Amino acid sequence: ERLQNELSAEREFKNKAKARAEVASQDKYLGQMRELEKKFNASLKMKEDELEEVIKRNEGMTLKMDSMKREVEGLAKIVDERDDEICRLKKGHGTTIMQVEGKVKIS
């Protein structure tokens, strides 16, 4: 019976040692997972910050483009108005030349 008790004690000791090793292994694994999670979250935060900066820059560029489009449209309108004015002046000049030539011929 003493031998059986020693065997039981030895088995119990080995089982406890195995359980401790499993717990230590699980703790190590969980620690590694937590460290990876921290690294991932830090990387994710950095990417989100970069994305936010790009979005802000994109919004700024869009506003600048819209402003420049309005400016170009305004300038195009001014150019068109000037072209119309030049055409009217050319026609008026041509008419005036013809009238002057007509008066010169009459005289």
PDB file of C-alpha atoms in Angstrom:
ATOM      1  CA  GLU A   1       0.000   0.000   0.000  1.00  0.00           C
ATOM      2  CA  ARG A   2       2.892   2.335   0.695  1.00  0.00           C
ATOM      3  CA  LEU A   3       4.113   1.787  -2.854  1.00  0.00           C
ATOM      4  CA  GLN A   4       0.687   2.572  -4.191  1.00  0.00           C
ATOM      5  CA  ASN A   5       0.599   5.807  -2.161  1.00  0.00           C
ATOM      6  CA  GLU A   6       4.020   6.792  -3.488  1.00  0.00           C
ATOM      7  CA  LEU A   7       2.865   6.079  -7.049  1.00  0.00           C
ATOM      8  CA  SER A   8      -0.275   8.135  -6.495  1.00  0.00           C
ATOM      9  CA  ALA A   9       1.763  10.977  -5.018  1.00  0.00           C
ATOM     10  CA  GLU A  10       4.212  10.793  -7.923  1.00  0.00           C
ATOM     11  CA  ARG A  11       1.327  10.796 -10.425  1.00  0.00           C
ATOM     12  CA  GLU A  12      -0.304  13.736  -8.662  1.00  0.00           C
ATOM     13  CA  PHE A  13       3.011  15.613  -8.603  1.00  0.00           C
ATOM     14  CA  LYS A  14       3.524  14.995 -12.342  1.00  0.00           C
ATOM     15  CA  ASN A  15      -0.076  15.996 -13.102  1.00  0.00           C
ATOM     16  CA  LYS A  16       0.321  19.240 -11.134  1.00  0.00           C
ATOM     17  CA  ALA A  17       3.652  19.968 -12.832  1.00  0.00           C
ATOM     18  CA  LYS A  18       2.054  19.338 -16.216  1.00  0.00           C
ATOM     19  CA  ALA A  19      -0.895  21.578 -15.306  1.00  0.00           C
ATOM     20  CA  ARG A  20       1.517  24.328 -14.154  1.00  0.00           C
ATOM     21  CA  ALA A  21       3.459  24.015 -17.406  1.00  0.00           C
ATOM     22  CA  GLU A  22       0.225  24.257 -19.415  1.00  0.00           C
ATOM     23  CA  VAL A  23      -0.881  27.313 -17.463  1.00  0.00           C
ATOM     24  CA  ALA A  24       2.542  28.917 -17.956  1.00  0.00           C
ATOM     25  CA  SER A  25       2.381  28.113 -21.650  1.00  0.00           C
ATOM     26  CA  GLN A  26      -1.122  29.584 -21.893  1.00  0.00           C
ATOM     27  CA  ASP A  27      -0.018  32.687 -19.977  1.00  0.00           C
ATOM     28  CA  LYS A  28       2.944  33.079 -22.332  1.00  0.00           C
ATOM     29  CA  TYR A  29       0.631  32.649 -25.327  1.00  0.00           C
ATOM     30  CA  LEU A  30      -1.841  35.196 -23.953  1.00  0.00           C
ATOM     31  CA  GLY A  31       1.019  37.608 -23.286  1.00  0.00           C
ATOM     32  CA  GLN A  32       2.194  37.242 -26.862  1.00  0.00           C
ATOM     33  CA  MET A  33      -1.344  37.779 -28.134  1.00  0.00           C
ATOM     34  CA  ARG A  34      -1.733  40.919 -25.996  1.00  0.00           C
ATOM     35  CA  GLU A  35       1.581  42.251 -27.318  1.00  0.00           C
ATOM     36  CA  LEU A  36       0.513  41.572 -30.903  1.00  0.00           C
ATOM     37  CA  GLU A  37      -2.832  43.234 -30.202  1.00  0.00           C
ATOM     38  CA  LYS A  38      -1.043  46.335 -28.855  1.00  0.00           C
ATOM     39  CA  LYS A  39       1.204  46.485 -31.932  1.00  0.00           C
ATOM     40  CA  PHE A  40      -1.771  46.002 -34.236  1.00  0.00           C
ATOM     41  CA  ASN A  41      -3.811  48.700 -32.476  1.00  0.00           C
ATOM     42  CA  ALA A  42      -0.865  51.123 -32.610  1.00  0.00           C
ATOM     43  CA  SER A  43      -0.394  50.417 -36.320  1.00  0.00           C
ATOM     44  CA  LEU A  44      -4.114  50.784 -36.932  1.00  0.00           C
ATOM     45  CA  LYS A  45      -4.177  54.104 -35.058  1.00  0.00           C
ATOM     46  CA  MET A  46      -1.225  55.366 -37.107  1.00  0.00           C
ATOM     47  CA  LYS A  47      -2.965  54.374 -40.361  1.00  0.00           C
ATOM     48  CA  GLU A  48      -6.206  56.026 -39.234  1.00  0.00           C
ATOM     49  CA  ASP A  49      -4.299  59.231 -38.431  1.00  0.00           C
ATOM     50  CA  GLU A  50      -2.613  59.145 -41.843  1.00  0.00           C
ATOM     51  CA  LEU A  51      -5.968  58.558 -43.525  1.00  0.00           C
ATOM     52  CA  GLU A  52      -7.519  61.454 -41.620  1.00  0.00           C
ATOM     53  CA  GLU A  53      -4.665  63.730 -42.742  1.00  0.00           C
ATOM     54  CA  VAL A  54      -5.087  62.623 -46.367  1.00  0.00           C
ATOM     55  CA  ILE A  55      -8.834  63.223 -46.172  1.00  0.00           C
ATOM     56  CA  LYS A  56      -8.264  66.744 -44.805  1.00  0.00           C
ATOM     57  CA  ARG A  57      -5.696  67.459 -47.534  1.00  0.00           C
ATOM     58  CA  ASN A  58      -8.093  66.091 -50.151  1.00  0.00           C
ATOM     59  CA  GLU A  59     -10.908  68.320 -48.874  1.00  0.00           C
ATOM     60  CA  GLY A  60      -8.584  71.332 -49.001  1.00  0.00           C
ATOM     61  CA  MET A  61      -7.528  70.527 -52.550  1.00  0.00           C
ATOM     62  CA  THR A  62     -11.154  70.052 -53.580  1.00  0.00           C
ATOM     63  CA  LEU A  63     -12.009  73.492 -52.189  1.00  0.00           C
ATOM     64  CA  LYS A  64      -9.052  75.018 -54.033  1.00  0.00           C
ATOM     65  CA  MET A  65     -10.096  73.293 -57.270  1.00  0.00           C
ATOM     66  CA  ASP A  66     -13.664  74.540 -56.920  1.00  0.00           C
ATOM     67  CA  SER A  67     -12.386  78.057 -56.304  1.00  0.00           C
ATOM     68  CA  MET A  68     -10.081  77.875 -59.329  1.00  0.00           C
ATOM     69  CA  LYS A  69     -12.919  76.525 -61.501  1.00  0.00           C
ATOM     70  CA  ARG A  70     -15.088  79.490 -60.503  1.00  0.00           C
ATOM     71  CA  GLU A  71     -12.185  81.844 -61.231  1.00  0.00           C
ATOM     72  CA  VAL A  72     -11.590  80.262 -64.654  1.00  0.00           C
ATOM     73  CA  GLU A  73     -15.306  80.478 -65.454  1.00  0.00           C
ATOM     74  CA  GLY A  74     -15.296  84.152 -64.475  1.00  0.00           C
ATOM     75  CA  LEU A  75     -12.214  84.825 -66.602  1.00  0.00           C
ATOM     76  CA  ALA A  76     -13.734  82.949 -69.548  1.00  0.00           C
ATOM     77  CA  LYS A  77     -16.856  85.093 -69.239  1.00  0.00           C
ATOM     78  CA  ILE A  78     -14.732  88.255 -69.215  1.00  0.00           C
ATOM     79  CA  VAL A  79     -12.796  87.039 -72.287  1.00  0.00           C
ATOM     80  CA  ASP A  80     -16.062  86.264 -74.088  1.00  0.00           C
ATOM     81  CA  GLU A  81     -17.398  89.712 -73.246  1.00  0.00           C
ATOM     82  CA  ARG A  82     -14.166  91.303 -74.530  1.00  0.00           C
ATOM     83  CA  ASP A  83     -14.372  89.241 -77.724  1.00  0.00           C
ATOM     84  CA  ASP A  84     -17.934  90.425 -78.270  1.00  0.00           C
ATOM     85  CA  GLU A  85     -16.844  94.009 -77.610  1.00  0.00           C
ATOM     86  CA  ILE A  86     -13.911  93.680 -80.054  1.00  0.00           C
ATOM     87  CA  CYS A  87     -16.236  92.250 -82.710  1.00  0.00           C
ATOM     88  CA  ARG A  88     -18.648  95.173 -82.217  1.00  0.00           C
ATOM     89  CA  LEU A  89     -15.752  97.631 -82.424  1.00  0.00           C
ATOM     90  CA  LYS A  90     -14.434  95.971 -85.589  1.00  0.00           C
ATOM     91  CA  LYS A  91     -17.882  96.131 -87.172  1.00  0.00           C
ATOM     92  CA  GLY A  92     -18.264  99.729 -86.057  1.00  0.00           C
ATOM     93  CA  HIS A  93     -14.803 100.553 -87.392  1.00  0.00           C
ATOM     94  CA  GLY A  94     -15.603  98.898 -90.719  1.00  0.00           C
ATOM     95  CA  THR A  95     -18.855 100.814 -90.968  1.00  0.00           C
ATOM     96  CA  THR A  96     -17.104 104.048 -90.063  1.00  0.00           C
ATOM     97  CA  ILE A  97     -14.399 103.408 -92.700  1.00  0.00           C
ATOM     98  CA  MET A  98     -17.057 102.750 -95.300  1.00  0.00           C
ATOM     99  CA  GLN A  99     -18.904 105.935 -94.338  1.00  0.00           C
ATOM    100  CA  VAL A 100     -15.671 107.955 -94.491  1.00  0.00           C
ATOM    101  CA  GLU A 101     -14.785 106.422 -97.856  1.00  0.00           C
ATOM    102  CA  GLY A 102     -18.296 107.199 -99.074  1.00  0.00           C
ATOM    103  CA  LYS A 103     -17.986 110.817 -97.983  1.00  0.00           C
ATOM    104  CA  VAL A 104     -14.529 111.060 -99.545  1.00  0.00           C
ATOM    105  CA  LYS A 105     -15.868 109.772-102.876  1.00  0.00           C
ATOM    106  CA  ILE A 106     -18.798 112.178-102.740  1.00  0.00           C
ATOM    107  CA  SER A 107     -16.513 115.112-102.142  1.00  0.00           C
TER     108      SER A 107
END
